[in-house]
Amino acid sequence: MNLIYVAAGGALGTLARYYVTGRVPTWNGRADLGVFVVNIIGSFLIGLFLTLGEERFVWTPQLRLLVVVGFLGGFTTFSTLAWNTFEMLQLRDVAALSLNIAGSMIVGLFAVYLGSLLARTV
């Protein structure tokens, strides 16, 4: 049953990402800004939802799967990276926070490069 929550949320999140990334360039002409906007919105939403769940409400595990794993996972996984980094900031774990940010960007960029390199050699 949990897979249904994740799949339903993921489908909605993916459709929302498609809509937002498609609309933003019509406002300013820059396609890359759409991804930026999605990442920032996703980061805001995961912070809002998980903080409300920790401090004010008790979300059911199914609702967390639907919203966090499904919708926000389909919308952007950057939001999860941002949330994990925020938790490290709250714990004042500067070393882990720095490695998380730098590692995700540098290793992620390198992985994109390797994938692109592989695609060009095939």
GROMACS .gro file of C-alpha atoms in nm:
model
  122
    1MET     CA    1   0.000   0.000   0.000
    2ASN     CA    2   0.290   0.240   0.072
    3LEU     CA    3   0.397   0.216  -0.291
    4ILE     CA    4   0.063   0.362  -0.395
    5TYR     CA    5   0.121   0.670  -0.178
    6VAL     CA    6   0.471   0.718  -0.317
    7ALA     CA    7   0.357   0.662  -0.676
    8ALA     CA    8   0.058   0.896  -0.648
    9GLY     CA    9   0.264   1.170  -0.486
   10GLY     CA   10   0.545   1.116  -0.735
   11ALA     CA   11   0.307   1.147  -1.029
   12LEU     CA   12   0.166   1.472  -0.892
   13GLY     CA   13   0.511   1.607  -0.811
   14THR     CA   14   0.642   1.525  -1.156
   15LEU     CA   15   0.345   1.696  -1.320
   16ALA     CA   16   0.397   2.000  -1.097
   17ARG     CA   17   0.767   2.014  -1.189
   18TYR     CA   18   0.679   1.986  -1.558
   19TYR     CA   19   0.429   2.271  -1.525
   20VAL     CA   20   0.654   2.505  -1.324
   21THR     CA   21   0.966   2.449  -1.533
   22GLY     CA   22   0.757   2.506  -1.845
   23ARG     CA   23   0.593   2.826  -1.718
   24VAL     CA   24   0.894   3.008  -1.574
   25PRO     CA   25   1.072   3.055  -1.910
   26THR     CA   26   0.759   3.221  -2.050
   27TRP     CA   27   0.792   3.484  -1.776
   28ASN     CA   28   1.158   3.568  -1.832
   29GLY     CA   29   1.289   3.367  -2.129
   30ARG     CA   30   1.543   3.162  -1.931
   31ALA     CA   31   1.489   2.785  -1.918
   32ASP     CA   32   1.748   2.729  -1.643
   33LEU     CA   33   1.555   2.950  -1.404
   34GLY     CA   34   1.267   2.699  -1.406
   35VAL     CA   35   1.485   2.434  -1.240
   36PHE     CA   36   1.610   2.689  -0.989
   37VAL     CA   37   1.253   2.791  -0.902
   38VAL     CA   38   1.148   2.426  -0.860
   39ASN     CA   39   1.445   2.359  -0.630
   40ILE     CA   40   1.369   2.661  -0.415
   41ILE     CA   41   0.995   2.587  -0.395
   42GLY     CA   42   1.070   2.224  -0.310
   43SER     CA   43   1.314   2.328  -0.040
   44PHE     CA   44   1.057   2.565   0.108
   45LEU     CA   45   0.784   2.298   0.102
   46ILE     CA   46   0.994   2.025   0.264
   47GLY     CA   47   1.100   2.268   0.537
   48LEU     CA   48   0.741   2.374   0.594
   49PHE     CA   49   0.591   2.025   0.590
   50LEU     CA   50   0.854   1.845   0.800
   51THR     CA   51   0.882   2.124   1.056
   52LEU     CA   52   0.504   2.136   1.097
   53GLY     CA   53   0.512   1.758   1.134
   54GLU     CA   54   0.779   1.774   1.401
   55GLU     CA   55   0.651   2.073   1.596
   56ARG     CA   56   0.276   2.113   1.549
   57PHE     CA   57   0.107   1.817   1.389
   58VAL     CA   58   0.141   1.443   1.379
   59TRP     CA   59   0.152   1.337   1.017
   60THR     CA   60   0.070   0.977   0.944
   61PRO     CA   61   0.349   0.776   0.784
   62GLN     CA   62   0.132   0.749   0.472
   63LEU     CA   63   0.098   1.129   0.445
   64ARG     CA   64   0.475   1.170   0.484
   65LEU     CA   65   0.526   0.913   0.207
   66LEU     CA   66   0.274   1.088  -0.016
   67VAL     CA   67   0.411   1.439   0.036
   68VAL     CA   68   0.784   1.404   0.111
   69VAL     CA   69   0.892   1.090  -0.071
   70GLY     CA   70   0.629   1.101  -0.345
   71PHE     CA   71   0.534   1.459  -0.429
   72LEU     CA   72   0.858   1.634  -0.332
   73GLY     CA   73   1.064   1.344  -0.462
   74GLY     CA   74   0.891   1.379  -0.796
   75PHE     CA   75   0.903   1.758  -0.782
   76THR     CA   76   1.270   1.781  -0.681
   77THR     CA   77   1.516   1.573  -0.485
   78PHE     CA   78   1.709   1.892  -0.416
   79SER     CA   79   1.459   1.961  -0.140
   80THR     CA   80   1.574   1.646   0.042
   81LEU     CA   81   1.937   1.751   0.010
   82ALA     CA   82   1.848   2.093   0.148
   83TRP     CA   83   1.654   1.940   0.440
   84ASN     CA   84   1.938   1.705   0.533
   85THR     CA   85   2.182   1.995   0.522
   86PHE     CA   86   1.947   2.202   0.739
   87GLU     CA   87   1.940   1.923   0.997
   88MET     CA   88   2.321   1.925   1.002
   89LEU     CA   89   2.311   2.302   1.051
   90GLN     CA   90   2.073   2.264   1.346
   91LEU     CA   91   2.313   2.011   1.500
   92ARG     CA   92   2.599   2.255   1.432
   93ASP     CA   93   2.780   1.978   1.247
   94VAL     CA   94   2.979   2.212   1.024
   95ALA     CA   95   3.207   1.940   0.889
   96ALA     CA   96   2.920   1.717   0.776
   97LEU     CA   97   2.728   2.017   0.643
   98SER     CA   98   3.026   2.135   0.438
   99LEU     CA   99   3.095   1.788   0.302
  100ASN     CA  100   2.728   1.741   0.220
  101ILE     CA  101   2.703   2.064   0.022
  102ALA     CA  102   3.042   2.053  -0.148
  103GLY     CA  103   3.031   1.679  -0.202
  104SER     CA  104   2.684   1.684  -0.353
  105MET     CA  105   2.774   1.964  -0.593
  106ILE     CA  106   3.126   1.855  -0.684
  107VAL     CA  107   3.063   1.481  -0.699
  108GLY     CA  108   2.725   1.540  -0.864
  109LEU     CA  109   2.884   1.759  -1.129
  110PHE     CA  110   3.157   1.501  -1.183
  111ALA     CA  111   2.894   1.227  -1.216
  112VAL     CA  112   2.713   1.434  -1.479
  113TYR     CA  113   3.043   1.477  -1.662
  114LEU     CA  114   3.116   1.101  -1.649
  115GLY     CA  115   2.765   1.020  -1.768
  116SER     CA  116   2.799   1.268  -2.052
  117LEU     CA  117   3.142   1.130  -2.138
  118LEU     CA  118   3.006   0.775  -2.144
  119ALA     CA  119   2.713   0.880  -2.361
  120ARG     CA  120   2.950   1.039  -2.612
  121THR     CA  121   3.164   0.725  -2.634
  122VAL     CA  122   2.877   0.484  -2.693
   0.00000   0.00000   0.00000
